[in-house]
């Protein structure tokens, strides 16, 4: 089991955890993700590794509370243990240097694009970043991204911070002054990744998106994460999670992700009721393990 070493609220419903996971920390590369299980009644959910420290044996994740499992996770505290942390999974992002790149994060996708932006900058690229959110209180990692970027743009849907509008507005603005953009990385809500891909397809700029289909095993065996890219079926966990945004069938991805909406709503309602009725005071009683490390991939 894997101990939570620190917990910090970054924004409304967005929490950062540093977790003890030495084997994962040693092998992590930008673009990798984990599959975690909070307790032995819980489902497996994929989360991007935002950062790692091989010396300290830790990994950092940033989680947005949207349903039952992310809610359960957000209720865990420093000192608690997660039952499983499997990873690093997925293909690392191919990092090339000496170009001009734009990294775009929407909502919690900002956390997912951050390690990629950092690796691209380290490889010698000129880096522009665009952070988009519904409103000011949902902007995360602004200082961290400003520190590594040559230019940073902020957009909010409601105009409470940065420019009022969408990330594609900021991208359009940047492309007017910078004609040599070699590639774009966009991570966020599916609708945002689709909008960015549509915008750049017409301009012929290679665009990579990190897909977020339902995942279960994360090892290519269950087929839950299948997506259509360029007319071919791919498994996001082993073929991705990044794909050429110009070839992704986003409509199918959105439809598949909505398949269990009613069940997910019922599950979170039941969980909320159990908390209200005091049936779950502290949801996880994972005992302190005798051996704190479990060999993972
Ligand atoms: C490769 C990858 C990396 C991700 N990285 C992050 C991250 O760094 N931070 C973050 O906050 N979120 C991340 N996500 C999304 C995160 O996995 C889902 O938000 C989480 O699984 C929702 O679970 P839930 O029980 O709280 O919500 P639910 O109520 O079960 O679901 C709400 C919505 O979340 C999605 N979802 C549900 N279960 C899964 C699942 N097993 N796999 C994928 N999506 C699911 C569906 O679209 C669903 O409609 C990532 C997803 C993928 C595929
Ligand atoms: S999550 Fe099972 S095949 Fe990808």
Coordinates of C-alpha atoms in Angstrom, one line a residue, residues 80-226:
X80 CA -3.6 7.4 4.9
X81 CA -2.8 4.6 2.5
X82 CA -4.0 3.9 -1.0
X83 CA -4.5 0.2 -1.7
X84 CA -3.0 0.1 -5.2
X85 CA -0.9 2.4 -7.3
X86 CA 0.0 0.7 -10.6
X87 CA 2.4 2.4 -13.0
X88 CA 3.9 4.1 -14.8
X89 CA 1.5 3.2 -17.6
X90 CA 1.0 4.6 -21.1
X91 CA 3.6 5.7 -23.6
X92 CA 5.8 8.6 -22.6
X93 CA 5.3 11.7 -24.7
X94 CA 8.0 11.8 -27.5
X95 CA 10.0 14.9 -26.7
X96 CA 11.8 16.7 -29.5
X97 CA 13.9 19.9 -29.0
X98 CA 14.6 23.2 -30.8
X99 CA 11.2 24.1 -32.0
X100 CA 8.4 26.4 -30.9
X101 CA 5.6 24.5 -29.1
X102 CA 2.4 25.4 -27.4
X103 CA 1.0 23.5 -24.4
X104 CA -2.7 24.0 -23.7
X105 CA -4.4 22.9 -20.4
X106 CA -8.1 23.1 -19.8
X107 CA -9.3 22.7 -16.2
X108 CA -7.5 19.8 -14.5
X109 CA -5.9 19.1 -17.9
X110 CA -3.4 21.9 -16.9
X111 CA -1.9 19.5 -14.4
X112 CA -1.7 16.8 -17.0
X113 CA 0.1 19.0 -19.6
X114 CA 2.5 20.5 -17.0
X115 CA 5.0 17.6 -17.0
X116 CA 5.0 17.6 -20.8
X117 CA 5.5 21.4 -21.0
X118 CA 8.4 21.0 -18.5
X119 CA 10.1 18.2 -20.6
X120 CA 9.6 20.2 -23.8
X121 CA 11.2 23.3 -22.3
X122 CA 14.1 21.2 -20.9
X123 CA 14.7 19.8 -24.4
X124 CA 15.3 23.4 -25.7
X125 CA 12.0 24.4 -27.2
X126 CA 10.5 27.9 -27.1
X127 CA 7.4 27.3 -25.0
X128 CA 4.0 29.1 -25.0
X129 CA 1.4 27.9 -22.5
X130 CA -2.3 28.5 -22.4
X131 CA -4.3 27.8 -19.3
X132 CA -8.1 27.8 -19.7
X133 CA -10.8 27.3 -17.0
X134 CA -14.4 28.1 -16.5
X135 CA -13.6 30.8 -13.9
X136 CA -10.7 32.3 -11.8
X137 CA -11.1 29.8 -8.9
X138 CA -10.4 26.9 -11.2
X139 CA -7.1 28.1 -12.5
X140 CA -4.2 25.9 -11.3
X141 CA -0.4 25.8 -11.7
X142 CA -0.2 29.3 -13.1
X143 CA 3.1 30.2 -11.3
X144 CA 4.6 26.9 -12.2
X145 CA 3.8 27.3 -15.9
X146 CA 4.8 30.9 -16.0
X147 CA 8.2 30.0 -14.6
X148 CA 9.0 27.6 -17.5
X149 CA 7.2 29.4 -20.3
X150 CA 8.3 32.1 -22.7
X151 CA 4.7 33.3 -22.9
X152 CA 1.7 32.4 -20.8
X153 CA -2.0 33.1 -21.6
X154 CA -4.9 32.7 -19.3
X155 CA -8.5 32.5 -20.5
X156 CA -11.7 32.1 -18.4
X157 CA -15.1 31.4 -19.9
X158 CA -16.7 34.0 -17.6
X159 CA -13.9 36.6 -17.8
X160 CA -13.1 36.6 -14.1
X161 CA -9.4 36.2 -14.8
X162 CA -7.2 36.6 -17.8
X163 CA -9.0 37.1 -21.1
X164 CA -12.7 36.2 -21.4
X165 CA -13.0 33.4 -23.9
X166 CA -11.7 30.0 -24.8
X167 CA -8.2 28.6 -25.2
X168 CA -8.6 28.7 -29.0
X169 CA -8.9 32.5 -28.8
X170 CA -5.6 32.8 -27.1
X171 CA -4.1 30.3 -29.5
X172 CA -5.3 32.4 -32.4
X173 CA -3.8 35.5 -30.9
X174 CA -0.4 33.7 -30.4
X175 CA -0.4 32.3 -33.9
X176 CA -0.7 35.8 -35.3
X177 CA 2.6 36.8 -33.8
X178 CA 4.4 33.4 -34.0
X179 CA 4.3 31.8 -37.4
X180 CA 6.8 29.0 -36.7
X181 CA 4.9 26.8 -34.2
X182 CA 6.0 23.2 -34.7
X183 CA 3.6 21.4 -32.5
X184 CA 0.7 21.8 -30.1
X185 CA -0.2 19.7 -27.0
X186 CA -3.7 20.0 -25.7
X187 CA -5.1 18.3 -22.6
X188 CA -8.5 19.0 -21.1
X189 CA -12.2 18.4 -21.6
X190 CA -12.9 16.4 -24.8
X191 CA -14.8 19.3 -26.3
X192 CA -11.7 21.5 -25.8
X193 CA -9.3 19.0 -27.3
X194 CA -11.7 18.7 -30.3
X195 CA -12.0 22.5 -30.7
X196 CA -8.2 22.9 -30.6
X197 CA -7.7 20.1 -33.1
X198 CA -10.3 21.6 -35.5
X199 CA -8.6 25.0 -35.2
X200 CA -5.1 23.6 -36.0
X201 CA -6.1 21.1 -38.7
X202 CA -7.0 24.0 -41.0
X203 CA -3.6 25.6 -40.3
X204 CA -1.6 22.3 -40.7
X205 CA 0.0 22.4 -37.2
X206 CA 0.6 18.9 -35.7
X207 CA -1.5 18.6 -32.6
X208 CA -1.4 16.0 -29.9
X209 CA -4.2 15.3 -27.4
X210 CA -4.3 13.0 -24.4
X211 CA -7.4 11.0 -24.5
X212 CA -9.5 10.2 -21.4
X213 CA -11.8 7.3 -22.2
X214 CA -13.1 5.0 -19.5
X215 CA -10.2 2.8 -18.4
X216 CA -10.1 -0.4 -16.3
X217 CA -7.0 -2.5 -16.3
X218 CA -4.8 0.0 -18.1
X219 CA -2.8 -2.9 -19.7
X220 CA -4.6 -3.5 -23.0
X221 CA -6.6 -6.5 -21.9
X222 CA -10.2 -5.3 -21.2
X223 CA -10.9 -3.1 -24.2
X224 CA -12.7 -0.5 -22.1
X225 CA -10.5 2.3 -23.4
X226 CA -11.0 1.8 -27.1

